[in-house]
mmCIF file of C-alpha atoms in Angstrom:
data_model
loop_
_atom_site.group_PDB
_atom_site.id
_atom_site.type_symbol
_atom_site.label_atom_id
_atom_site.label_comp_id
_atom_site.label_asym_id
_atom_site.label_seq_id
_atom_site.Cartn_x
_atom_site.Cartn_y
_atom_site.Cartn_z
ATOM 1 C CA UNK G 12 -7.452 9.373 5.007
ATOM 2 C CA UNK G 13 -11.257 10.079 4.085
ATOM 3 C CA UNK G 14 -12.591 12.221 5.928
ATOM 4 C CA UNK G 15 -15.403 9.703 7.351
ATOM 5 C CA UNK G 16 -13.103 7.949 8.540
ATOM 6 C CA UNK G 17 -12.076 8.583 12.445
ATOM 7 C CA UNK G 18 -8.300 8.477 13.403
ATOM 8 C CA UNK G 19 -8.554 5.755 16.038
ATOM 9 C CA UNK G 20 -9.998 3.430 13.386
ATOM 10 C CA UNK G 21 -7.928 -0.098 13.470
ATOM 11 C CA UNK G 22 -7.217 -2.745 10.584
ATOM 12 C CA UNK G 23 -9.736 -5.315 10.237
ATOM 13 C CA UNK G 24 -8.264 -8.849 11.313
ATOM 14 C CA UNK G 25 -7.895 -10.234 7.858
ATOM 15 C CA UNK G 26 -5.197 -8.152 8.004
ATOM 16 C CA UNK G 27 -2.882 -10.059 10.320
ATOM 17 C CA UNK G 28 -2.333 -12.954 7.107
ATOM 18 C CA UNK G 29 0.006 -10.187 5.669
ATOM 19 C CA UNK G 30 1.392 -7.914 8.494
ATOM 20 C CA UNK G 31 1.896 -10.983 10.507
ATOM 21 C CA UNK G 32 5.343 -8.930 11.761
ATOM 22 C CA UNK G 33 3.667 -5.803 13.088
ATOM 23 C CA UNK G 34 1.297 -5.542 16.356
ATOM 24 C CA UNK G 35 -2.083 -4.564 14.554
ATOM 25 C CA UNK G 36 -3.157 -2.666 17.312
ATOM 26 C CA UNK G 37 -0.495 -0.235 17.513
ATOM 27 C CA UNK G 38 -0.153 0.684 13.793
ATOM 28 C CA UNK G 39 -1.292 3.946 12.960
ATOM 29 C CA UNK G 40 -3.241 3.972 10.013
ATOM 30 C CA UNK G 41 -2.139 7.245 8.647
ATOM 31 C CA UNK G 42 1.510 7.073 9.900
ATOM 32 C CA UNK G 43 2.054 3.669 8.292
ATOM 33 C CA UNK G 44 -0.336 3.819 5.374
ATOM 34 C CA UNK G 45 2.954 2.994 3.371
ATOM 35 C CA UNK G 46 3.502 -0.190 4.913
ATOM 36 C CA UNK G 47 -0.016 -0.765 5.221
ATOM 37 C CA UNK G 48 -0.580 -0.306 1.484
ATOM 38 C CA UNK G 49 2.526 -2.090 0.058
ATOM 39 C CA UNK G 50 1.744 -5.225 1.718
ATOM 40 C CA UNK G 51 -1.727 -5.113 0.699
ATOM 41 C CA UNK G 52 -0.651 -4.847 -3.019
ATOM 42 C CA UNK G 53 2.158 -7.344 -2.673
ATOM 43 C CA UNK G 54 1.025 -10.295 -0.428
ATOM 44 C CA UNK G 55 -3.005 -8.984 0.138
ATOM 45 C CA UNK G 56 -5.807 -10.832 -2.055
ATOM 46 C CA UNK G 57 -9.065 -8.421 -2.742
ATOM 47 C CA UNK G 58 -10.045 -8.257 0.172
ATOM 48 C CA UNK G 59 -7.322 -6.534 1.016
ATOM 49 C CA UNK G 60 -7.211 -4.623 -2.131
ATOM 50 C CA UNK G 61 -10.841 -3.381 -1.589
ATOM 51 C CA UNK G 62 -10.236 -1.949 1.980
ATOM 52 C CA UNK G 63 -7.322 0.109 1.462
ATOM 53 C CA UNK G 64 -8.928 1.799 -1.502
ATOM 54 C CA UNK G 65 -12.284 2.012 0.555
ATOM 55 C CA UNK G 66 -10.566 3.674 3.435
ATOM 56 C CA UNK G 67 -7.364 5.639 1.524
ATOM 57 C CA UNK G 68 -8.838 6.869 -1.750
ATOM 58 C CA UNK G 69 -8.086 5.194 -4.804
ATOM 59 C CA UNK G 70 -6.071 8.587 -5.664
ATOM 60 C CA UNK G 71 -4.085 8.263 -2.833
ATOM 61 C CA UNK G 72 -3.327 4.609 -2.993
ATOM 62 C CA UNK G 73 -2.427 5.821 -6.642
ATOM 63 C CA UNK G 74 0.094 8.389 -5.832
ATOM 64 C CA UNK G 75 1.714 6.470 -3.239
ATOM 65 C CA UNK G 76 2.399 3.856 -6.199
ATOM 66 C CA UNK G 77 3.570 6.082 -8.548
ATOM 67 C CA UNK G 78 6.109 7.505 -5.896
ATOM 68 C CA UNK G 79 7.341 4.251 -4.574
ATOM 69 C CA UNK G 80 10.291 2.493 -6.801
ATOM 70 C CA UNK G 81 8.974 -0.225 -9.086
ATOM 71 C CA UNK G 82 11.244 -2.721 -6.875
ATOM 72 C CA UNK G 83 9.292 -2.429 -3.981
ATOM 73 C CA UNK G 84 6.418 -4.362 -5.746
ATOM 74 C CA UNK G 85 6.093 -8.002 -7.074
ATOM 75 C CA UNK G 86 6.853 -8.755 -10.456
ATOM 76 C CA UNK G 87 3.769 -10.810 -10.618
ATOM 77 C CA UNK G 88 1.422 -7.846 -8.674
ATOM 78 C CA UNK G 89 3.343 -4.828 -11.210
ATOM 79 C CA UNK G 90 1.097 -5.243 -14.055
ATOM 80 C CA UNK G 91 -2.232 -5.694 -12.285
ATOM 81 C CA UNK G 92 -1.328 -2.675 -10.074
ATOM 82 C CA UNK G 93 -0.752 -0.966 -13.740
ATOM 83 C CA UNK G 94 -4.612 -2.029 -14.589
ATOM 84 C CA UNK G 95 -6.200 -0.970 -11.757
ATOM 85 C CA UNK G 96 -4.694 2.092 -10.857
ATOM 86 C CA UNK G 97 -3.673 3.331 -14.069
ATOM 87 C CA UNK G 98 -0.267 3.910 -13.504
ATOM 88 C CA UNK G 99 2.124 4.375 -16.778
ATOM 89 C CA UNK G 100 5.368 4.657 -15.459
ATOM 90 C CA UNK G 101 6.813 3.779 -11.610
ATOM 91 C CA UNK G 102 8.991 5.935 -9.710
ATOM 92 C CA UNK G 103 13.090 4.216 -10.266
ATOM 93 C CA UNK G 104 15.324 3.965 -7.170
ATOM 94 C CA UNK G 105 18.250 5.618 -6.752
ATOM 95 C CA UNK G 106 21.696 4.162 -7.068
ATOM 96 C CA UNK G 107 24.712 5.401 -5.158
ATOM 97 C CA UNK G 108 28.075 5.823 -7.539
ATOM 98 C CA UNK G 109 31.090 4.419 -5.854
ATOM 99 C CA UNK G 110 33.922 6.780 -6.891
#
């Protein structure tokens, strides 16, 4: 989180269009800045775009990418992501090996 930034800061309301699930006033943006950010990418528009790399860092929004498996994200949303945060290669999930 940047540093300007105090902990008890809240999601704007535009927010509740894509973590319609969640109660906004009890997520914690640091503790569920995953969820927070991979909802924005997948289902946000800019708006939501612009706010979590405002208030995470586009470096941090970058290396959360780049660590996350490439099926968490939209097929559509994949090669924008790619664009904007320079990203050359996603992380691959793991498979388990029935033996």
């Amino acid at each position: 989180m940047n540093s300007i930034h105090q902990s008890s800061e809240k999601l704007p309301n535009f927010f509740r269009l894509i973590l319609w699930s969640y109660d906004l006033e009890k997520l914690d943006l640091e503790r569920n800045k995953k969820i927070i950010i991979l909802n924005s990418l997948n289902y946000g528009d800019f708006s939501h775009w612009h706010w979590i790399i405002n208030f995470y860092g586009k470096e941090a929004v970058r290396s959360l990418i780049q660590d996350t498996p490439a099926s968490e994200f939209r097929p559509r949303v994949r090669h924008l992501i790619t664009l904007i945060f320079d990203i050359d290669h996603f992380s691959h999930a793991l498979r388990s090996i029935d033996r």
